[in-house]
Short mmCIF file of C-alpha atoms in Angstrom, two decimals:
data_model
loop_
_atom_site.label_atom_id
_atom_site.label_comp_id
_atom_site.label_asym_id
_atom_site.label_seq_id
_atom_site.Cartn_x
_atom_site.Cartn_y
_atom_site.Cartn_z
CA MET A 1 0.90 -35.63 -12.38
CA ALA A 2 2.80 -32.92 -14.26
CA ARG A 3 2.70 -29.34 -12.99
CA LEU A 4 3.02 -26.06 -14.85
CA THR A 5 5.42 -23.87 -12.84
CA PRO A 6 6.52 -20.25 -13.44
CA TYR A 7 10.32 -20.00 -13.90
CA LEU A 8 11.60 -16.44 -13.61
CA SER A 9 14.83 -15.16 -15.14
CA PHE A 10 16.98 -12.44 -13.56
CA THR A 11 20.39 -10.97 -14.27
CA ASP A 12 21.55 -11.11 -10.64
CA ARG A 13 18.56 -10.67 -8.30
CA ALA A 14 17.01 -14.17 -8.17
CA ARG A 15 17.99 -14.76 -4.53
CA GLU A 16 16.57 -11.38 -3.45
CA ALA A 17 13.37 -11.98 -5.42
CA LEU A 18 12.84 -15.51 -4.07
CA GLU A 19 13.37 -14.30 -0.49
CA PHE A 20 10.90 -11.47 -1.07
CA TYR A 21 8.33 -13.87 -2.54
CA ARG A 22 8.89 -16.19 0.45
CA SER A 23 8.17 -13.28 2.82
CA VAL A 24 4.90 -12.71 0.94
CA LEU A 25 3.73 -16.27 0.25
CA GLY A 26 5.47 -18.23 3.01
CA GLY A 27 7.26 -21.50 2.46
CA THR A 28 10.81 -22.62 1.91
CA VAL A 29 13.44 -21.44 -0.55
CA ASP A 30 16.06 -23.86 -1.86
CA ILE A 31 18.98 -22.39 -3.84
CA SER A 32 21.84 -23.90 -5.83
CA THR A 33 24.54 -21.48 -6.97
CA PHE A 34 26.75 -21.61 -10.04
CA GLY A 35 29.72 -21.88 -7.68
CA SER A 36 28.29 -25.01 -6.05
CA MET A 37 28.46 -26.88 -9.38
CA PRO A 38 32.02 -27.66 -10.49
CA GLY A 39 32.85 -26.34 -13.93
CA MET A 40 29.85 -24.03 -14.25
CA THR A 41 31.83 -20.80 -13.93
CA ASP A 42 35.38 -19.76 -13.12
CA ASP A 43 34.43 -16.12 -12.60
CA PRO A 44 34.62 -15.33 -8.84
CA ALA A 45 31.98 -12.61 -9.30
CA GLU A 46 29.48 -15.21 -10.53
CA GLN A 47 30.00 -17.93 -7.90
CA GLU A 48 27.02 -16.84 -5.78
CA LEU A 49 24.61 -16.29 -8.67
CA VAL A 50 21.55 -18.55 -8.49
CA MET A 51 21.79 -21.44 -10.93
CA HIS A 52 18.41 -22.74 -9.75
CA GLY A 53 16.16 -21.49 -6.99
CA GLN A 54 12.79 -22.77 -5.92
CA LEU A 55 10.14 -21.52 -3.54
CA GLU A 56 7.60 -24.05 -2.30
CA THR A 57 4.73 -22.68 -0.24
CA PRO A 58 2.68 -24.51 2.40
CA GLY A 59 -0.30 -24.35 0.01
CA GLY A 60 1.60 -26.18 -2.73
CA LEU A 61 2.53 -23.22 -4.92
CA VAL A 62 5.93 -23.49 -6.61
CA LEU A 63 7.90 -20.61 -8.09
CA MET A 64 11.35 -21.12 -9.65
CA ALA A 65 14.03 -18.59 -10.61
CA SER A 66 17.62 -18.25 -11.74
CA ASP A 67 20.26 -15.63 -12.46
CA THR A 68 22.08 -15.26 -15.75
CA PRO A 69 25.88 -15.52 -15.73
CA SER A 70 27.99 -13.86 -18.44
CA PHE A 71 28.27 -17.03 -20.53
CA MET A 72 24.48 -17.21 -20.97
CA THR A 73 22.05 -14.89 -22.75
CA TYR A 74 19.71 -13.04 -20.43
CA VAL A 75 16.05 -13.32 -21.38
CA ALA A 76 14.03 -10.57 -19.71
CA PRO A 77 10.44 -11.11 -18.56
CA THR A 78 8.07 -10.27 -21.39
CA SER A 79 4.84 -8.34 -21.33
CA GLY A 80 3.08 -11.46 -22.61
CA VAL A 81 3.91 -13.57 -19.55
CA THR A 82 2.22 -13.03 -16.17
CA VAL A 83 2.38 -14.95 -12.91
CA ALA A 84 -1.23 -15.51 -11.86
CA LEU A 85 -2.30 -16.08 -8.26
CA THR A 86 -5.89 -17.26 -8.37
CA GLY A 87 -8.41 -18.95 -6.13
CA GLY A 88 -11.96 -19.11 -4.90
CA PRO A 89 -13.99 -17.23 -2.30
CA GLU A 90 -12.06 -18.90 0.53
CA ASP A 91 -8.81 -17.44 -0.86
CA VAL A 92 -9.82 -13.76 -1.11
CA ASP A 93 -8.06 -12.67 2.10
CA GLY A 94 -4.84 -14.55 1.29
CA ILE A 95 -4.73 -13.27 -2.27
CA ARG A 96 -5.45 -9.72 -1.06
CA ALA A 97 -2.58 -10.02 1.45
CA ALA A 98 -0.21 -11.23 -1.29
CA PHE A 99 -1.32 -8.39 -3.57
CA THR A 100 -0.75 -5.83 -0.82
CA ALA A 101 2.72 -7.15 0.02
CA LEU A 102 3.80 -7.43 -3.63
CA SER A 103 2.57 -3.84 -4.21
CA ASP A 104 5.56 -2.53 -2.23
CA GLY A 105 7.72 -0.93 -4.93
CA ALA A 106 5.36 -2.08 -7.71
CA THR A 107 4.31 -0.15 -10.81
CA ASP A 108 1.32 -0.33 -13.15
CA VAL A 109 -0.89 -1.24 -10.20
CA MET A 110 -4.55 -2.02 -10.79
CA PRO A 111 -6.10 -2.28 -7.30
CA PHE A 112 -7.37 -5.63 -6.07
CA GLU A 113 -11.10 -5.02 -5.88
CA LEU A 114 -14.44 -6.34 -7.03
CA ALA A 115 -14.45 -6.43 -10.84
CA PRO A 116 -17.48 -6.04 -13.15
CA TRP A 117 -17.53 -9.82 -13.80
CA GLY A 118 -17.92 -10.55 -10.09
CA ASP A 119 -14.43 -11.72 -9.05
CA HIS A 120 -11.94 -9.79 -6.97
CA TYR A 121 -9.21 -8.83 -9.44
CA GLY A 122 -5.99 -6.81 -9.53
CA GLN A 123 -2.65 -6.68 -11.26
CA LEU A 124 0.79 -5.12 -10.93
CA VAL A 125 4.41 -5.26 -12.02
CA ASP A 126 6.49 -5.97 -8.93
CA ARG A 127 9.78 -4.32 -7.91
CA PHE A 128 11.68 -6.97 -9.90
CA GLY A 129 9.80 -6.28 -13.16
CA ILE A 130 7.61 -9.39 -12.91
CA SER A 131 3.99 -9.01 -14.02
CA TRP A 132 1.40 -10.47 -11.62
CA MET A 133 -2.36 -11.00 -11.89
CA PHE A 134 -4.60 -11.74 -8.90
CA ASP A 135 -8.09 -13.19 -9.13
CA ALA A 136 -10.38 -14.61 -6.47
CA GLY A 137 -13.79 -15.89 -7.49
CA THR A 138 -16.78 -15.02 -5.37
CA ALA A 139 -18.94 -18.05 -6.16
#
């Protein structure tokens, strides 16, 4: 079955972001650098940039990311794209923990709390400029 997976773009902080997300969500990070692929870049300063990185969590979440070397055009995260971490009543504590950890250095924080429609809801822009939404149903 196909999966829809967020793929985040950075200028040069993909490794740092993936490691931070791993510290929040758990799991394993796998990284391929531009330098590990022959012919991708001759610039020594770009050898360790992330060509493809992937975080897989124990719960089956997948988050991908890459850096942007000088020969590619950087596409910044847009205000119309948000990474959503959602679940049911059994996930409230885990989602709250992720929200709390991702709040470190975040801006535009809407607290994770009971919303008028009955779910626990919150949102923020993390320290890397990535917009996140958190929702845990109560029924």
